[in-house]
Amino acid sequence: MKKVFVVLVALFMGMLAYSQNLVNPNATSEARKLKAFLDSVYGKKIISGQAFESVNEPWLKRISDASGGKQPAILSLDFMNSTPWRVANGTDPDTTTGMAIDWVKNKGGIVEMHWHWDAPKNTNFSTWQGFYTKNTTFDLAYALNDTTSEEYSLLIRDIDIIAERLLRMQNAGIAVLWRPLHEAEGKWFWWGAKGGDACKKLYRLMYNRLVNHHQINNLIWVWNSYGTTRENWYPGDDVVDIIAWDYPDYNQTTGSWSQ
């Protein structure tokens, strides 16, 4: 039976449908415990959350000041600064990983991780927005169809970099709501630019690489849909624990958002 679970994350309200069991049969006890908590509040409560692009953003202090010292339950963080070009230009991905672990272990919260993934090749990295379709000519369909290509190898390289971060979280004993390849249907991100088939193939490649190759078992897999298209983008019940939905509109020409 499908369920609907409402969560506030950043500026969007997502409606989440999920099943009772996790898709990874080797899921850690922490992941199972978090899933059981989500089940227990289904239909009863709204879990508040706040998203960050940078760990230096002041949102937690502003929320605390406005609410008499309260904090959101879910901290939503970004692996954006983990890939090679950004690290070479001064970013420190360990800060984000450490903040995630601290939020769960020391503050009793829940962490959600997503990834504004810079396309690994043929990208205008100097914009610091290599995840937008307008800033890259990287061809995902070509990369996935030729596993001997440099493009495919770079996809694996980047996924393996994120695996190191997730393994650190697993070793720290925390569960992660993992929301990769978000809002693909909007096509403003390169992982959606070549359509649903390529995006689903990338999602399943990522699942196989993280779960079966790296043995990362602390993840609750979230497929974050942007639901305005009839094309089938859903990766499949065997690799998705939670279906999230949001409805932003991004204008690639003006760089403006609306909802």
CSV table of C-alpha atoms in Angstrom, one decimal:
chain,number,residue,atom,x,y,z
A,1,MET,CA,0.0,0.0,0.0
A,2,LYS,CA,1.3,3.4,-0.9
A,3,LYS,CA,1.5,6.1,1.7
A,4,VAL,CA,2.0,9.8,1.6
A,5,PHE,CA,4.3,11.5,4.1
A,6,VAL,CA,4.8,15.3,4.1
A,7,VAL,CA,8.2,16.8,4.9
A,8,LEU,CA,9.3,20.5,4.8
A,9,VAL,CA,12.8,20.7,3.3
A,10,ALA,CA,14.2,24.2,2.4
A,11,LEU,CA,11.5,26.1,0.5
A,12,PHE,CA,9.6,23.1,-0.9
A,13,MET,CA,6.9,20.9,0.5
A,14,GLY,CA,7.4,17.3,-0.8
A,15,MET,CA,4.8,14.6,-0.7
A,16,LEU,CA,6.6,11.3,0.0
A,17,ALA,CA,5.2,7.9,-0.8
A,18,TYR,CA,7.0,4.9,0.7
A,19,SER,CA,6.7,1.2,1.4
A,20,GLN,CA,7.3,-0.6,4.7
A,21,ASN,CA,10.6,-2.2,3.9
A,22,LEU,CA,13.9,-0.9,2.6
A,23,VAL,CA,15.1,-1.9,-0.9
A,24,ASN,CA,18.5,-2.9,0.4
A,25,PRO,CA,18.2,-6.2,2.3
A,26,ASN,CA,21.5,-5.4,4.0
A,27,ALA,CA,20.4,-2.0,5.3
A,28,THR,CA,22.0,-1.1,8.6
A,29,SER,CA,20.1,-1.1,11.9
A,30,GLU,CA,20.4,2.7,11.9
A,31,ALA,CA,18.7,2.9,8.5
A,32,ARG,CA,15.9,0.6,9.6
A,33,LYS,CA,15.4,2.5,12.8
A,34,LEU,CA,15.1,5.8,10.9
A,35,LYS,CA,12.6,4.2,8.5
A,36,ALA,CA,10.6,2.9,11.4
A,37,PHE,CA,10.4,6.4,12.8
A,38,LEU,CA,9.2,7.8,9.5
A,39,ASP,CA,6.5,5.1,9.5
A,40,SER,CA,5.5,5.9,13.0
A,41,VAL,CA,4.8,9.6,12.3
A,42,TYR,CA,3.2,9.0,8.9
A,43,GLY,CA,-0.2,10.8,8.6
A,44,LYS,CA,0.3,12.3,12.1
A,45,LYS,CA,3.0,14.9,12.0
A,46,ILE,CA,5.1,17.2,9.7
A,47,ILE,CA,8.8,16.9,10.1
A,48,SER,CA,10.5,20.3,9.6
A,49,GLY,CA,13.8,20.6,7.7
A,50,GLN,CA,16.3,23.1,6.4
A,51,ALA,CA,18.5,22.8,3.3
A,52,PHE,CA,22.0,24.2,3.0
A,53,GLU,CA,24.3,24.8,0.0
A,54,SER,CA,27.1,25.9,2.3
A,55,VAL,CA,27.7,25.0,5.9
A,56,ASN,CA,28.4,28.7,6.6
A,57,GLU,CA,24.8,29.8,5.8
A,58,PRO,CA,23.1,31.4,8.8
A,59,TRP,CA,19.7,29.6,8.6
A,60,LEU,CA,20.0,27.6,11.8
A,61,LYS,CA,20.7,30.7,13.8
A,62,ARG,CA,17.8,32.5,12.2
A,63,ILE,CA,15.4,29.6,12.8
A,64,SER,CA,16.6,29.4,16.4
A,65,ASP,CA,16.2,33.2,17.0
A,66,ALA,CA,12.7,33.2,15.4
A,67,SER,CA,11.4,30.1,17.2
A,68,GLY,CA,12.7,30.6,20.7
A,69,GLY,CA,15.6,28.2,20.4
A,70,LYS,CA,14.0,25.4,18.3
A,71,GLN,CA,15.8,23.7,15.4
A,72,PRO,CA,14.5,21.7,12.5
A,73,ALA,CA,14.6,17.9,12.7
A,74,ILE,CA,16.1,17.4,9.2
A,75,LEU,CA,19.3,19.0,8.1
A,76,SER,CA,19.6,18.8,4.3
A,77,LEU,CA,23.2,19.0,3.1
A,78,ASP,CA,24.9,19.0,-0.3
A,79,PHE,CA,27.8,17.0,-1.6
A,80,MET,CA,28.3,19.7,-4.3
A,81,ASN,CA,31.8,20.6,-3.1
A,82,SER,CA,33.2,17.1,-3.2
A,83,THR,CA,34.3,16.7,-6.8
A,84,PRO,CA,37.8,17.2,-8.1
A,85,TRP,CA,37.6,20.7,-9.7
A,86,ARG,CA,36.0,22.2,-6.6
A,87,VAL,CA,38.4,20.6,-4.2
A,88,ALA,CA,41.3,21.8,-6.4
A,89,ASN,CA,39.9,25.3,-6.1
A,90,GLY,CA,39.6,25.4,-2.3
A,91,THR,CA,36.5,23.6,-1.2
A,92,ASP,CA,36.6,21.3,1.9
A,93,PRO,CA,34.1,18.4,1.6
A,94,ASP,CA,35.1,17.0,5.0
A,95,THR,CA,33.3,20.0,6.6
A,96,THR,CA,30.0,18.9,5.2
A,97,THR,CA,30.5,15.3,6.1
A,98,GLY,CA,31.5,16.3,9.6
A,99,MET,CA,28.4,18.5,10.0
A,100,ALA,CA,26.1,15.7,8.9
A,101,ILE,CA,27.6,13.3,11.5
A,102,ASP,CA,27.5,15.9,14.2
A,103,TRP,CA,23.8,16.7,13.5
A,104,VAL,CA,22.8,13.0,14.0
A,105,LYS,CA,25.2,11.9,16.7
A,106,ASN,CA,25.3,15.0,18.9
A,107,LYS,CA,22.1,16.8,18.2
A,108,GLY,CA,19.8,13.9,17.7
A,109,GLY,CA,18.6,15.0,14.2
A,110,ILE,CA,18.1,13.4,10.8
A,111,VAL,CA,20.3,14.1,7.9
A,112,GLU,CA,19.4,14.3,4.2
A,113,MET,CA,22.1,14.4,1.5
A,114,HIS,CA,21.7,15.5,-2.1
A,115,TRP,CA,24.2,16.3,-4.8
A,116,HIS,CA,24.5,19.3,-7.1
A,117,TRP,CA,26.9,17.2,-9.3
A,118,ASP,CA,29.0,19.2,-11.7
A,119,ALA,CA,29.1,17.4,-15.0
A,120,PRO,CA,32.6,15.8,-15.1
A,121,LYS,CA,33.6,16.9,-18.6
A,122,ASN,CA,32.9,19.6,-21.2
A,123,THR,CA,31.7,21.9,-18.5
A,124,ASN,CA,32.2,25.6,-17.7
A,125,PHE,CA,33.5,25.0,-14.1
A,126,SER,CA,34.3,28.6,-13.6
A,127,THR,CA,30.6,29.4,-13.1
A,128,TRP,CA,30.7,27.2,-10.0
A,129,GLN,CA,27.4,25.9,-11.4
A,130,GLY,CA,28.5,23.0,-13.6
A,131,PHE,CA,25.4,21.0,-12.6
A,132,TYR,CA,23.2,23.2,-14.8
A,133,THR,CA,22.5,22.0,-18.4
A,134,LYS,CA,23.3,25.4,-19.7
A,135,ASN,CA,26.8,25.2,-18.5
A,136,THR,CA,27.9,21.9,-20.0
A,137,THR,CA,27.7,19.8,-23.2
A,138,PHE,CA,28.3,16.6,-21.3
A,139,ASP,CA,26.3,13.8,-23.0
A,140,LEU,CA,25.0,11.4,-20.4
A,141,ALA,CA,23.4,9.1,-23.0
A,142,TYR,CA,26.7,8.7,-24.8
A,143,ALA,CA,28.6,8.1,-21.6
A,144,LEU,CA,26.2,5.3,-20.4
A,145,ASN,CA,26.1,3.6,-23.8
A,146,ASP,CA,29.9,3.3,-24.0
A,147,THR,CA,31.4,1.9,-20.8
A,148,THR,CA,34.9,2.1,-22.3
A,149,SER,CA,34.6,5.9,-22.8
A,150,GLU,CA,36.4,8.5,-20.7
A,151,GLU,CA,32.9,10.0,-19.9
A,152,TYR,CA,31.8,6.8,-18.3
A,153,SER,CA,35.0,6.4,-16.3
A,154,LEU,CA,34.5,10.0,-15.0
A,155,LEU,CA,31.0,9.1,-13.8
A,156,ILE,CA,32.3,6.2,-11.9
A,157,ARG,CA,35.2,8.4,-10.5
A,158,ASP,CA,32.7,10.9,-9.1
A,159,ILE,CA,30.4,8.3,-7.7
A,160,ASP,CA,33.3,6.7,-5.9
A,161,ILE,CA,34.3,10.0,-4.4
A,162,ILE,CA,30.8,10.4,-2.9
A,163,ALA,CA,31.0,6.7,-1.7
A,164,GLU,CA,34.0,7.7,0.5
A,165,ARG,CA,31.8,10.4,2.2
A,166,LEU,CA,28.9,8.0,2.6
A,167,LEU,CA,31.2,5.3,4.0
A,168,ARG,CA,32.5,7.7,6.6
A,169,MET,CA,28.9,8.3,7.7
A,170,GLN,CA,28.2,4.6,7.7
A,171,ASN,CA,31.2,4.0,9.9
A,172,ALA,CA,30.0,6.7,12.2
A,173,GLY,CA,26.8,4.8,12.7
A,174,ILE,CA,24.4,7.2,11.1
A,175,ALA,CA,21.6,6.7,8.5
A,176,VAL,CA,21.2,9.0,5.6
A,177,LEU,CA,18.2,10.1,3.5
A,178,TRP,CA,20.0,9.9,0.1
A,179,ARG,CA,18.3,12.0,-2.6
A,180,PRO,CA,20.4,11.8,-5.8
A,181,LEU,CA,19.6,13.2,-9.2
A,182,HIS,CA,16.9,15.4,-7.9
A,183,GLU,CA,14.3,17.2,-10.1
A,184,ALA,CA,15.6,15.5,-13.2
A,185,GLU,CA,12.4,16.0,-15.2
A,186,GLY,CA,12.9,19.7,-15.2
A,187,LYS,CA,16.0,19.1,-17.4
A,188,TRP,CA,17.8,22.2,-16.0
A,189,PHE,CA,20.3,19.7,-14.5
A,190,TRP,CA,22.5,17.7,-16.9
A,191,TRP,CA,21.4,14.4,-15.5
A,192,GLY,CA,17.9,15.1,-16.9
A,193,ALA,CA,18.9,16.7,-20.1
A,194,LYS,CA,19.0,13.5,-22.2
A,195,GLY,CA,15.6,12.3,-21.0
A,196,GLY,CA,14.2,9.7,-18.6
A,197,ASP,CA,15.9,6.6,-20.0
A,198,ALA,CA,19.4,8.0,-19.5
A,199,CYS,CA,18.5,9.4,-16.1
A,200,LYS,CA,17.1,6.1,-14.8
A,201,LYS,CA,20.1,4.2,-16.1
A,202,LEU,CA,22.4,6.6,-14.2
A,203,TYR,CA,20.3,6.2,-11.0
A,204,ARG,CA,20.5,2.4,-11.2
A,205,LEU,CA,24.2,2.6,-12.0
A,206,MET,CA,24.7,4.7,-8.8
A,207,TYR,CA,22.6,2.3,-6.7
A,208,ASN,CA,24.6,-0.7,-7.9
A,209,ARG,CA,28.0,1.1,-7.4
A,210,LEU,CA,27.2,2.3,-3.9
A,211,VAL,CA,25.3,-0.7,-2.6
A,212,ASN,CA,26.8,-3.7,-4.3
A,213,HIS,CA,30.3,-2.5,-5.0
A,214,HIS,CA,31.1,-0.3,-2.0
A,215,GLN,CA,28.7,-2.0,0.4
A,216,ILE,CA,27.1,1.2,1.6
A,217,ASN,CA,24.1,0.1,3.5
A,218,ASN,CA,23.1,3.1,5.6
A,219,LEU,CA,21.1,4.8,2.9
A,220,ILE,CA,17.3,5.3,2.5
A,221,TRP,CA,17.0,5.9,-1.2
A,222,VAL,CA,14.8,8.9,-2.2
A,223,TRP,CA,13.7,9.6,-5.8
A,224,ASN,CA,12.8,13.3,-6.0
A,225,SER,CA,10.4,13.8,-8.8
A,226,TYR,CA,9.4,17.0,-10.6
A,227,GLY,CA,6.0,15.9,-11.7
A,228,THR,CA,4.9,17.7,-14.8
A,229,THR,CA,5.8,15.3,-17.6
A,230,ARG,CA,4.2,12.1,-18.9
A,231,GLU,CA,7.6,10.6,-19.7
A,232,ASN,CA,8.5,7.7,-17.4
A,233,TRP,CA,11.4,8.8,-15.2
A,234,TYR,CA,10.8,6.5,-12.2
A,235,PRO,CA,13.9,4.2,-11.6
A,236,GLY,CA,11.9,1.4,-10.1
A,237,ASP,CA,10.5,0.0,-6.9
A,238,ASP,CA,13.5,-2.2,-6.4
A,239,VAL,CA,15.9,0.8,-6.0
A,240,VAL,CA,13.6,3.4,-4.4
A,241,ASP,CA,12.5,3.6,-0.8
A,242,ILE,CA,10.7,7.0,-0.8
A,243,ILE,CA,9.2,9.0,-3.6
A,244,ALA,CA,9.5,12.7,-3.1
A,245,TRP,CA,7.9,15.4,-5.1
A,246,ASP,CA,8.4,19.1,-5.5
A,247,TYR,CA,7.3,21.7,-8.0
A,248,PRO,CA,9.8,24.5,-8.7
A,249,ASP,CA,10.2,26.1,-12.0
A,250,TYR,CA,13.6,27.3,-13.1
A,251,ASN,CA,14.2,29.6,-16.0
A,252,GLN,CA,17.6,28.8,-17.4
A,253,THR,CA,17.7,32.1,-19.3
A,254,THR,CA,17.1,34.4,-16.4
A,255,GLY,CA,18.3,32.1,-13.6
A,256,SER,CA,15.1,32.8,-11.7
A,257,TRP,CA,12.9,30.3,-9.7
A,258,SER,CA,9.2,30.2,-9.0
A,259,GLN,CA,7.0,27.8,-7.3
